[in-house]
Tab-separated table of C-alpha atoms (C1' of nucleotides) in Angstrom:
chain	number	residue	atom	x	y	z
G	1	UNK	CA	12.722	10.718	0.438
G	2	UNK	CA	9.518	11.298	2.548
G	3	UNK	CA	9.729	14.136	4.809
G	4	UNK	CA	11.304	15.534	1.714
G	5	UNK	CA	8.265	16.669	0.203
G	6	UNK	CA	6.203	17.642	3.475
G	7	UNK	CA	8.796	20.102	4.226
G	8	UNK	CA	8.723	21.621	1.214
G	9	UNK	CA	5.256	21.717	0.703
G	10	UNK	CA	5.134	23.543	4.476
G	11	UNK	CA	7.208	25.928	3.290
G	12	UNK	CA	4.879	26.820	0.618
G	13	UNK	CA	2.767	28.760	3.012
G	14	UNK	CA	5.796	30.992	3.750
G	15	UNK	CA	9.011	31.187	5.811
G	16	UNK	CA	9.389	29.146	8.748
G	17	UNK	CA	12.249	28.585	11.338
G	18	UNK	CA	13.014	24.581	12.354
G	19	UNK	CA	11.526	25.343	15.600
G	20	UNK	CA	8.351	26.539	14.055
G	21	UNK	CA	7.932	23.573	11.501
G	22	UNK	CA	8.194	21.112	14.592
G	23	UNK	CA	5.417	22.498	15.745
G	24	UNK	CA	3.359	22.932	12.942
G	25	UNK	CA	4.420	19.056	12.529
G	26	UNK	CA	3.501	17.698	15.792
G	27	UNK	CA	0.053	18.865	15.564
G	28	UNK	CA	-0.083	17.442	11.820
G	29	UNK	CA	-1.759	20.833	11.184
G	30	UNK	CA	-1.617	21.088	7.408
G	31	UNK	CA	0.471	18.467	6.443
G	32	UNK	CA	-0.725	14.561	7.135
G	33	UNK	CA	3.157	13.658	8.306
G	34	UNK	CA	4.250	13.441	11.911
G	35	UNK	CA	8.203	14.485	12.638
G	36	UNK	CA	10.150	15.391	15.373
G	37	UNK	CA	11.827	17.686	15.716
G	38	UNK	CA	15.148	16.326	15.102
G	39	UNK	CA	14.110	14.903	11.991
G	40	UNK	CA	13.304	18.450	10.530
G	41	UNK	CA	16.437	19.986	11.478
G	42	UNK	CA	18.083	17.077	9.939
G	43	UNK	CA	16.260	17.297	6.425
G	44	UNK	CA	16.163	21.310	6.464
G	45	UNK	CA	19.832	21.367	6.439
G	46	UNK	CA	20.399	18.173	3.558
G	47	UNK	CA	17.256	20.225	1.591
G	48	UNK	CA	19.407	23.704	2.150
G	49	UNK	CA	22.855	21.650	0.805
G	50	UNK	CA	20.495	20.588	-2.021
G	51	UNK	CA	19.851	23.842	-3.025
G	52	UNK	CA	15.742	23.654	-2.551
G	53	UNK	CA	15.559	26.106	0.278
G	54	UNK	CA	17.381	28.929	1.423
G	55	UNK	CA	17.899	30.013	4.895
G	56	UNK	CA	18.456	33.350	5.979
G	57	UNK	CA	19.966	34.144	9.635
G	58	UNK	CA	17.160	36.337	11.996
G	59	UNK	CA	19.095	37.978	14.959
G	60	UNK	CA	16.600	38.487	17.486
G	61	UNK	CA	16.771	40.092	20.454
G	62	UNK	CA	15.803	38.536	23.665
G	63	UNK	CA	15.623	35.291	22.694
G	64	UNK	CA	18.042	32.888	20.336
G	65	UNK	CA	18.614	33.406	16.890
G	66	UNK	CA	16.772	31.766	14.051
G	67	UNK	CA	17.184	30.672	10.611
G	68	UNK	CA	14.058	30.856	8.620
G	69	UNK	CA	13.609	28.993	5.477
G	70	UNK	CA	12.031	29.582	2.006
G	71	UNK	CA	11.367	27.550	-1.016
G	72	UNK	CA	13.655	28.148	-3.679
G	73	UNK	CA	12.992	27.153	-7.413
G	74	UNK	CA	14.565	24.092	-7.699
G	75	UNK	CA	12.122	23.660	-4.810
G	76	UNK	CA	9.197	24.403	-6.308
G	77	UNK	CA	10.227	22.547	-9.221
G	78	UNK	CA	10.854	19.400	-7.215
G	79	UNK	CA	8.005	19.522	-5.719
G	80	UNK	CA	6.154	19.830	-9.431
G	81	UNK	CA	7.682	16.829	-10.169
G	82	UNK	CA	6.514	14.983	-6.670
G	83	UNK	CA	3.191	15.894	-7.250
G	84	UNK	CA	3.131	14.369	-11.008
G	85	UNK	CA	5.045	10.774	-9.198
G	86	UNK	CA	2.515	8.157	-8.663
G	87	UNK	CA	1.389	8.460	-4.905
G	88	UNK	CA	2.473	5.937	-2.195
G	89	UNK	CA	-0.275	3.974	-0.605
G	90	UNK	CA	-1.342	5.855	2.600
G	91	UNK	CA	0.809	4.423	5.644
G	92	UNK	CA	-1.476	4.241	8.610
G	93	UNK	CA	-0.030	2.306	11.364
G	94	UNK	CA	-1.966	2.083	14.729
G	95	UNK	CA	-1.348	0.643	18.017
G	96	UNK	CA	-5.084	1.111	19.527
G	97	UNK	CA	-6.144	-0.515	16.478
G	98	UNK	CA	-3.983	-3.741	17.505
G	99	UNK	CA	-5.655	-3.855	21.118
G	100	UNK	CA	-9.170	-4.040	19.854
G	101	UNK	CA	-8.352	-6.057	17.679
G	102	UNK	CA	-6.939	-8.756	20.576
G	103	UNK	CA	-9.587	-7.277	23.182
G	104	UNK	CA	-11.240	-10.427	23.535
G	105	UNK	CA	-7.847	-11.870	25.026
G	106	UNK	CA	-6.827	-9.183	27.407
G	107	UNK	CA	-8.446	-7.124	29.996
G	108	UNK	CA	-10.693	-4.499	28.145
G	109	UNK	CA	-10.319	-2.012	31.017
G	110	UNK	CA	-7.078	-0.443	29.600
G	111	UNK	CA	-8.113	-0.431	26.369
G	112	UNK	CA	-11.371	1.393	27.085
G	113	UNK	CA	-9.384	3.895	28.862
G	114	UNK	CA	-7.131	4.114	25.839
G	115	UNK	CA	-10.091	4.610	23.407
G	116	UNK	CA	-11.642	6.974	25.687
G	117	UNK	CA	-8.304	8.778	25.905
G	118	UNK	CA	-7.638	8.838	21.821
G	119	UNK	CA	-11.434	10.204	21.665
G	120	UNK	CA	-10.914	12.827	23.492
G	121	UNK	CA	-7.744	13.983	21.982
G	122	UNK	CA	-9.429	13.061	18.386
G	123	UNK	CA	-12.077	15.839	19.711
G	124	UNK	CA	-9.394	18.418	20.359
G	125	UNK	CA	-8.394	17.939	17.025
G	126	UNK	CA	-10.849	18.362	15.729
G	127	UNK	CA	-11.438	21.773	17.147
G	128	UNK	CA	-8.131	22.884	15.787
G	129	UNK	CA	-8.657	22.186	12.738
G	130	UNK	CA	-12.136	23.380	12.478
G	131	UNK	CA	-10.497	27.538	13.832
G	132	UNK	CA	-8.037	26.724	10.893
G	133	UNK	CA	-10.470	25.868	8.409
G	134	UNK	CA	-12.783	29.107	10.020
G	135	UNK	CA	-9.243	31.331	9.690
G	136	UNK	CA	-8.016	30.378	6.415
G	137	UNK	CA	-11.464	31.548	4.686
G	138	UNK	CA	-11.734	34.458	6.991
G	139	UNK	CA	-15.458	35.924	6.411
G	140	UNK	CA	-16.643	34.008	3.251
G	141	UNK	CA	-18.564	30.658	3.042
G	142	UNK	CA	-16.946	27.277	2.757
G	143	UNK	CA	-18.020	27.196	-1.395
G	144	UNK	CA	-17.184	30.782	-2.525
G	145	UNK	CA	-13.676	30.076	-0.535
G	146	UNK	CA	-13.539	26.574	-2.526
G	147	UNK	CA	-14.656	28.226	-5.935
G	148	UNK	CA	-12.385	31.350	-5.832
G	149	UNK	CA	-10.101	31.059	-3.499
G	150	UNK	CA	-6.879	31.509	-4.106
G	151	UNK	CA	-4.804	29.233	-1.924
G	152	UNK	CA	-7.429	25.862	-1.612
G	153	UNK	CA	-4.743	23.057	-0.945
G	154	UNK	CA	-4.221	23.888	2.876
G	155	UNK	CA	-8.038	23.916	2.990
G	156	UNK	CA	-8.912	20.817	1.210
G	157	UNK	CA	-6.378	18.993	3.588
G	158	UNK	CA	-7.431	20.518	6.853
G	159	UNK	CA	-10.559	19.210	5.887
G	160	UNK	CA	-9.306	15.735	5.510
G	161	UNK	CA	-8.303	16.016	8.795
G	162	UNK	CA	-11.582	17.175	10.098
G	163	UNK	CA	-13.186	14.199	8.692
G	164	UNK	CA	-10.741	11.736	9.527
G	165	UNK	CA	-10.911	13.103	13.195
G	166	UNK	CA	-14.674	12.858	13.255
G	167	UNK	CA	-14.348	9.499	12.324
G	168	UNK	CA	-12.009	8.191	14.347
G	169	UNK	CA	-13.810	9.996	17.163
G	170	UNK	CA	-17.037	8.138	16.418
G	171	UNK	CA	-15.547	4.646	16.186
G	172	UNK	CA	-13.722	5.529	19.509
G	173	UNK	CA	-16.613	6.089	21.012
G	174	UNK	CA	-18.832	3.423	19.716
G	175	UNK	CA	-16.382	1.196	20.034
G	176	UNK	CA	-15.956	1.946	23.660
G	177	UNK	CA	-19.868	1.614	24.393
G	178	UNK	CA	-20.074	-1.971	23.172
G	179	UNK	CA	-16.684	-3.321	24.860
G	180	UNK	CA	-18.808	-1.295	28.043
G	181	UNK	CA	-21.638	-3.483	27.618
G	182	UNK	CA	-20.220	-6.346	26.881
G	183	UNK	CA	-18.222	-5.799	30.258
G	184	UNK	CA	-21.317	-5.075	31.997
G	185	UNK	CA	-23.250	-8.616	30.713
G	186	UNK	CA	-20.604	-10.190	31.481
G	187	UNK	CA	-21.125	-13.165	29.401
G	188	UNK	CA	-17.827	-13.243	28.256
G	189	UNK	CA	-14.914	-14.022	30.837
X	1	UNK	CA	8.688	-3.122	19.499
X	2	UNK	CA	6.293	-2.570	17.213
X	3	UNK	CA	5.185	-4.646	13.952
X	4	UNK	CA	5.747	-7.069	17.363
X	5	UNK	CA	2.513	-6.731	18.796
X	6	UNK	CA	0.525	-6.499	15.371
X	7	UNK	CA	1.513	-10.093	14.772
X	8	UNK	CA	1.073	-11.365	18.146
X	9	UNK	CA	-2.516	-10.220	17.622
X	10	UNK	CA	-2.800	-11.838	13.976
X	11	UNK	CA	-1.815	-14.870	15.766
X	12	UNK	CA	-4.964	-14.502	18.320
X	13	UNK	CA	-6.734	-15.772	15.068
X	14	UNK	CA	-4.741	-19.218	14.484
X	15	UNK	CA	-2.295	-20.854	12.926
X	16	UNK	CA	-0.437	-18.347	10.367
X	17	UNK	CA	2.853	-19.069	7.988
X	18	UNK	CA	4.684	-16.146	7.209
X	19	UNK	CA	3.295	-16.598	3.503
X	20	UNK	CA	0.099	-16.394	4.349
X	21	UNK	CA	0.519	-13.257	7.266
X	22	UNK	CA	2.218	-11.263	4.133
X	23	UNK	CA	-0.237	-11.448	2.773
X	24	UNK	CA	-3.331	-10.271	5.910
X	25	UNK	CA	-0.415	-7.817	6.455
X	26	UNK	CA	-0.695	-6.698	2.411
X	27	UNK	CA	-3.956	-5.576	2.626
X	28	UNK	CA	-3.917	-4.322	6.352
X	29	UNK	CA	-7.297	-6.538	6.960
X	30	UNK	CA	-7.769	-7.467	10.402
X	31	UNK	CA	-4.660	-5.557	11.523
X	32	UNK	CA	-4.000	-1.425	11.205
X	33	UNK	CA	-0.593	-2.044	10.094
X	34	UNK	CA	1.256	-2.634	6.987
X	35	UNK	CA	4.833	-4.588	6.795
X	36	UNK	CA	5.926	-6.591	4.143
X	37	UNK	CA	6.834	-10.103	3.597
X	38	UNK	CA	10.357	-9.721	4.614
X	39	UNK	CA	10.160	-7.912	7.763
X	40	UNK	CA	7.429	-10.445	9.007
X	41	UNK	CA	9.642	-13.377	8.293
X	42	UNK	CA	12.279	-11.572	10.782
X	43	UNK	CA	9.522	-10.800	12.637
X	44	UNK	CA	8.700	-14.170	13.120
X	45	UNK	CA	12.286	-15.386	13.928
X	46	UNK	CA	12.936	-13.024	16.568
X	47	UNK	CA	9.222	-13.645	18.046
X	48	UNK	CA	10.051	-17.377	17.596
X	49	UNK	CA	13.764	-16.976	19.830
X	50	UNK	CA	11.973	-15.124	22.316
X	51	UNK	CA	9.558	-17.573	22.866
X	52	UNK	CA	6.597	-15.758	22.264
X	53	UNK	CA	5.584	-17.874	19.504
X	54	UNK	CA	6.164	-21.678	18.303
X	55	UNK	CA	6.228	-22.972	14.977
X	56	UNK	CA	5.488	-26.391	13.753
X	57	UNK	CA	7.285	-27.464	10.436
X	58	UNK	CA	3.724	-28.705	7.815
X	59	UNK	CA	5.340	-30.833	4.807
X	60	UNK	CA	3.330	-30.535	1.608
X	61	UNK	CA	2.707	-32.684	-0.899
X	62	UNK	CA	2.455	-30.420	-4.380
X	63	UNK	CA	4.080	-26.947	-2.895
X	64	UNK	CA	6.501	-25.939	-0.392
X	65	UNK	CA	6.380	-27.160	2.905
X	66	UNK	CA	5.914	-24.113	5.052
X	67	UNK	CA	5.634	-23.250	9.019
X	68	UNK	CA	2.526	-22.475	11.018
X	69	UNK	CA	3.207	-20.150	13.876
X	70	UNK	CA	0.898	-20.280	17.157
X	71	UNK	CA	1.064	-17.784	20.103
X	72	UNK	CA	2.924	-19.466	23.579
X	73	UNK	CA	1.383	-18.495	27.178
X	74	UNK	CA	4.452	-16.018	27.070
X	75	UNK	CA	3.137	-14.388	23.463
X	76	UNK	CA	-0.361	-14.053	25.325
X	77	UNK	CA	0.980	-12.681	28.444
X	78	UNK	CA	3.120	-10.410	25.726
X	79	UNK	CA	0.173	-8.837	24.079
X	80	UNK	CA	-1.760	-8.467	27.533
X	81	UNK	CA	1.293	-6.355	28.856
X	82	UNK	CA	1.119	-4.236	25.413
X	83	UNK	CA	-2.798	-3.815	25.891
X	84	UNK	CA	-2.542	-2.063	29.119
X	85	UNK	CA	0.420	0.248	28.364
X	86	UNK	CA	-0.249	3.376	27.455
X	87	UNK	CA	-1.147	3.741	23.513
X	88	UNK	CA	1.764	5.768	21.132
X	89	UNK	CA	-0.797	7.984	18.919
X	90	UNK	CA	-1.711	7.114	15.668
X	91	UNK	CA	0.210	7.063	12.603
X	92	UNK	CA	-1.082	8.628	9.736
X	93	UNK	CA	1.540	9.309	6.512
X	94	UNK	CA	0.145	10.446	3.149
X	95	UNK	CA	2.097	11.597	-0.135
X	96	UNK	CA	-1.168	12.358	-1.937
X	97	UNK	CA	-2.367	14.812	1.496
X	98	UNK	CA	1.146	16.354	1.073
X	99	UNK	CA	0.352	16.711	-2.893
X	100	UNK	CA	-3.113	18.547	-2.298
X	101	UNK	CA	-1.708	20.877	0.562
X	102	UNK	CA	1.024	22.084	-2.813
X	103	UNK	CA	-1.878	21.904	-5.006
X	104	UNK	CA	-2.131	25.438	-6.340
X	105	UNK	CA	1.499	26.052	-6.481
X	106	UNK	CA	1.949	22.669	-8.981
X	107	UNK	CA	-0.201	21.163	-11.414
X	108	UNK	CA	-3.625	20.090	-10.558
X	109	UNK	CA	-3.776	17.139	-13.564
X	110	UNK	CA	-1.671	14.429	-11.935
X	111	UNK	CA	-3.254	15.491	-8.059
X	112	UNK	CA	-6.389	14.546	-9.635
X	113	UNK	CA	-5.486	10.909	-11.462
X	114	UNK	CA	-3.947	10.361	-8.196
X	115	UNK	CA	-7.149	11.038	-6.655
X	116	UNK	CA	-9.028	8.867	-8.707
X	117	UNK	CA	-6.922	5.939	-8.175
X	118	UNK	CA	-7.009	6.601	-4.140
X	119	UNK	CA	-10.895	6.939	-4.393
X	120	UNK	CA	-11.173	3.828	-6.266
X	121	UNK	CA	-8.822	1.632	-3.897
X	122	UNK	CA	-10.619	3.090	-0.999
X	123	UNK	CA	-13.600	1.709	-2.644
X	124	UNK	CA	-12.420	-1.594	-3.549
X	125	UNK	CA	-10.470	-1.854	0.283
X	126	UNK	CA	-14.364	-0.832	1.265
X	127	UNK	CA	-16.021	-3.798	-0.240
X	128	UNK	CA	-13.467	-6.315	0.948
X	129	UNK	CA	-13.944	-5.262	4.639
X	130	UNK	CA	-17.429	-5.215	4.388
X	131	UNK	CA	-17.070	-8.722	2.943
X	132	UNK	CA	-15.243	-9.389	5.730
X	133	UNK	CA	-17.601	-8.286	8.435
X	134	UNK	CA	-20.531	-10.405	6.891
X	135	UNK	CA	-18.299	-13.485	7.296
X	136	UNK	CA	-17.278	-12.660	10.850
X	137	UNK	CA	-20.880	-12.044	12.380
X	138	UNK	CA	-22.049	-14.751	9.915
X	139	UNK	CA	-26.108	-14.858	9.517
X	140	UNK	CA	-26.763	-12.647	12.777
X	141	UNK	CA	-27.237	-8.883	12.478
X	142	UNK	CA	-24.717	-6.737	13.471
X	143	UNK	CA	-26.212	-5.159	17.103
X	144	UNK	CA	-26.675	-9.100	17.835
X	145	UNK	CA	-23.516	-10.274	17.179
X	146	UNK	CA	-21.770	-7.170	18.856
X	147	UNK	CA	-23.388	-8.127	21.900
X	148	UNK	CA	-23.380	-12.099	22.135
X	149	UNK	CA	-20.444	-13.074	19.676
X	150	UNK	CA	-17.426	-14.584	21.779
X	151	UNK	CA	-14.830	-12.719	19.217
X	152	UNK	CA	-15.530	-8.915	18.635
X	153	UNK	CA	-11.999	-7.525	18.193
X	154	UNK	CA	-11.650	-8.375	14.525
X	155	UNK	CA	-14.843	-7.379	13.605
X	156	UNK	CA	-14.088	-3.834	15.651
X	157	UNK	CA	-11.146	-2.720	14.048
X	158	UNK	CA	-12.602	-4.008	10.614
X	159	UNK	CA	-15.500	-1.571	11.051
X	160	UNK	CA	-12.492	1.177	12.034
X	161	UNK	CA	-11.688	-0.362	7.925
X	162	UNK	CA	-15.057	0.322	6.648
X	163	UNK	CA	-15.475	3.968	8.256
X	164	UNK	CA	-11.622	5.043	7.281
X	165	UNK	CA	-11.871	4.048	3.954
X	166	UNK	CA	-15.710	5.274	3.131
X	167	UNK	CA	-14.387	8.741	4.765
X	168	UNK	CA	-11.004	8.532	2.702
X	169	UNK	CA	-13.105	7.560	-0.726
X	170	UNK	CA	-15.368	10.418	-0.112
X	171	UNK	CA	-12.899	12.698	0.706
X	172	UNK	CA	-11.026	12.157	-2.881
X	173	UNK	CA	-14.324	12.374	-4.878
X	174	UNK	CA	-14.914	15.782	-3.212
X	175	UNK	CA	-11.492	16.886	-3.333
X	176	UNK	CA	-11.380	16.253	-7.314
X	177	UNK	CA	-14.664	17.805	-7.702
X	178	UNK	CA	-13.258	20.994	-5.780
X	179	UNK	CA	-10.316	20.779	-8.254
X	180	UNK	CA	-11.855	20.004	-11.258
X	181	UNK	CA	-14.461	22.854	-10.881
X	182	UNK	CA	-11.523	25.243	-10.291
X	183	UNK	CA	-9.569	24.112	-13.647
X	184	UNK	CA	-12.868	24.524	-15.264
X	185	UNK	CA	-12.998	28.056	-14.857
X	186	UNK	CA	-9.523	28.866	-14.779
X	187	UNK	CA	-9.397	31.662	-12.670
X	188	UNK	CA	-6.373	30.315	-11.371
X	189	UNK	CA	-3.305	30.081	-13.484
T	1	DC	C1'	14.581	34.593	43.629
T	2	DC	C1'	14.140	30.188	42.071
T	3	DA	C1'	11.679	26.535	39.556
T	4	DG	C1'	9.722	25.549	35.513
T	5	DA	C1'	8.332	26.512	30.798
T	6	DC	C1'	9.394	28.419	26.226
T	7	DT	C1'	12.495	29.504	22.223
T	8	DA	C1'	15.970	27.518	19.301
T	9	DC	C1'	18.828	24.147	18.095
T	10	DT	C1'	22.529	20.030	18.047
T	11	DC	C1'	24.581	15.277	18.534
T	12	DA	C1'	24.397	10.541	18.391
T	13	DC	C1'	22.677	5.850	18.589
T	14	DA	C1'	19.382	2.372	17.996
T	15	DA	C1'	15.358	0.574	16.108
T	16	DA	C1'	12.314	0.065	12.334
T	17	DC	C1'	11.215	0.038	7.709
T	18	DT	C1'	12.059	-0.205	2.460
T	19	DT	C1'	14.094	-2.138	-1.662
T	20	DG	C1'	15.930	-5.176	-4.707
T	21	DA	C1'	17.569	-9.475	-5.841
T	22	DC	C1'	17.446	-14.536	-5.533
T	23	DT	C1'	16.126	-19.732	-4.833
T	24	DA	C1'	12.992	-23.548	-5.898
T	25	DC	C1'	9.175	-26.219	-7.350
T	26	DG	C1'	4.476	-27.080	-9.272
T	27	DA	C1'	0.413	-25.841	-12.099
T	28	DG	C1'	-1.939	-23.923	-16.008
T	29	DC	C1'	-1.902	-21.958	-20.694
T	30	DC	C1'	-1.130	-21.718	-25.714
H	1	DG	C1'	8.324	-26.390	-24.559
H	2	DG	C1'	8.528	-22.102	-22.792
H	3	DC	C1'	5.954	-18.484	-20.135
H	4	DT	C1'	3.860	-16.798	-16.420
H	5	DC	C1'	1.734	-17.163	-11.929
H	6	DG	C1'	1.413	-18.770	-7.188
H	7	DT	C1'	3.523	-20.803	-2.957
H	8	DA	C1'	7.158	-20.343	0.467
H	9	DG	C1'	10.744	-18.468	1.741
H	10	DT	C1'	16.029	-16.014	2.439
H	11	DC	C1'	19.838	-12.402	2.264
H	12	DA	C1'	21.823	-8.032	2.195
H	13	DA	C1'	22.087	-3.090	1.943
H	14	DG	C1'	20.308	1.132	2.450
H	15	DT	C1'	17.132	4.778	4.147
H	16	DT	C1'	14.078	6.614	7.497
H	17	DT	C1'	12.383	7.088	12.088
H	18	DG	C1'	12.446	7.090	16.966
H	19	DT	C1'	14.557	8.330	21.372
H	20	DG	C1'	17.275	10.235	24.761
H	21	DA	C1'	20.249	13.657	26.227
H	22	DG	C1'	22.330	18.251	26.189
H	23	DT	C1'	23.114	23.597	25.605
H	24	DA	C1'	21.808	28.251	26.557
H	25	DG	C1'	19.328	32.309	27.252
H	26	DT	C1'	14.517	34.440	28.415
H	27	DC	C1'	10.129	34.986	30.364
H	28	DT	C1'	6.470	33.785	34.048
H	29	DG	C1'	4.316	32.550	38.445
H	30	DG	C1'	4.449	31.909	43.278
DNA sequence: CCAGACTACTCACAAACTTGACTACGAGCC
DNA sequence: GGCTCGTAGTCAAGTTTGTGAGTAGTCTGG
């Protein structure tokens, strides 16, 4: 059970239809788990047979129907007793990563464009995350929101993902100016 | 294809035996990708059938004999396809982020043991690629050895290490204080 | 007025990954 | 002498993910 829990912790913020959770999920907005799609209708219906959500049918008119989905208690209580399991060791699994790592075998021209690619979508990000952090604490300052604000978690975690972002902006970057002028030199067929 | 290419590239850096790959595959050193033991092993087969890599039976004296894998011209020409195809985006899966995002709707005590524990691995993963990168560039300084040194992939994606894990540690010990601060006063049953 | 994008969801298969158990021998410790 | 740890692997089963394809109506731009 993996998805499991990010679902259910999603749903914390409020109702959402399958359609709306894939998107929420393929940003990684909120929740540090990628799914498709697919995935999340799969789990939403074994979580709804399990009895930790509910869905409740939304006739709309001019467009298709939609379920949306709330916690229930057993929900909330499995989650409880998620949070209180010792964590799993974060699962980071990168491709890029691989083709630095073997740059000084292959043609670095790809994998400059690749790093200069992931930089720039690192950068978008980053912006999102930065309007959610700037919406979620509306008017006040990042401290007063942190001291007494009521709902922090979604916070703390967008912020995770703002630094995380930065960082793997920077590396992009500086990465990509050294393999540049180590290109340029030459030194190194 | 995908644990594939991550030991192709381990291979870039000798002679491995599946024993000892578990085990740069344990930590995630050198690579940005976890497997265990028994998927590398099949790994290896498979790699082994396709001719991508050959391995070369070593008897022992006082252990087990064991066998060292080394990349073919087809494993090279492998990884130098993978390097210029276009890069899947990163990975990134994380219990403890999905704990946080739930944590004012469960109890804050475990969430914050667990954040101990992550802060202190971070740390300890921290000190072990930094050990790392001092053995790569050797007695040079880093700027020098970025520019000269004939082998620079390693020693890029073990700086990605360094700035991942420092950002991860510091992220926990902030988190916790946020949390900690919060029980303190209470305000938020 | 038609192509393409968006909402909303479903089915099904194939890869990839996780888990647990098991073999076998040597070395070091008390 | 028994215990545990480290080396070096293998087998099997189960869960989770990834991927491609398909349906069907609505809104939008040229």
């Amino acid at each position: 059970m993996a998805l499991r829990h990010a679902v259910l912790a999603a749903l914390l913020d409020g109702e959402y239809s399958g359609y709306q959770l894939a998107k929420v999920f393929d940003v990684g907005v909120a929740n540090f788990w990628y799914a498709a799609p697919q995935q999340l209708y799969g789990e939403l219906a074994k979580l709804e047979r399990d009895g930790l959500i509910t869905g409740r049918q939304v006739i709309q008119r001019h467009r298709p129907n939609k379920r949306l989905f709330t916690l229930t208690g057993a929900g909330v209580a499995e989650l409880e007793r998620f949070a209180s399991a010792p964590a799993k060791p974060l699962v980071l699994r990168d491709d890029l990563a691989v083709k630095v790592h073997a740059v000084d075998h292959v043609d670095p021209e790809p994998v400059l464009a690749q790093l200069a690619e992931r930089a720039s979508t690192a950068a978008a990000k980053l912006a999102l995350y930065e309007r959610t952090l700037r919406e979620l604490r509306q008017d006040t300052d990042e401290e007063t929101f942190l001291r007494d604000g009521e709902r922090v978690g979604p916070y703390l975690t967008c912020l995770a993902g703002c630094r995380l972002e930065r960082t793997v902006h920077d590396w992009c970057v500086d990465t990509a100016r050294v393999l540049r002028q180590r290109a340029r030199t030459g030194s190194h067929p």
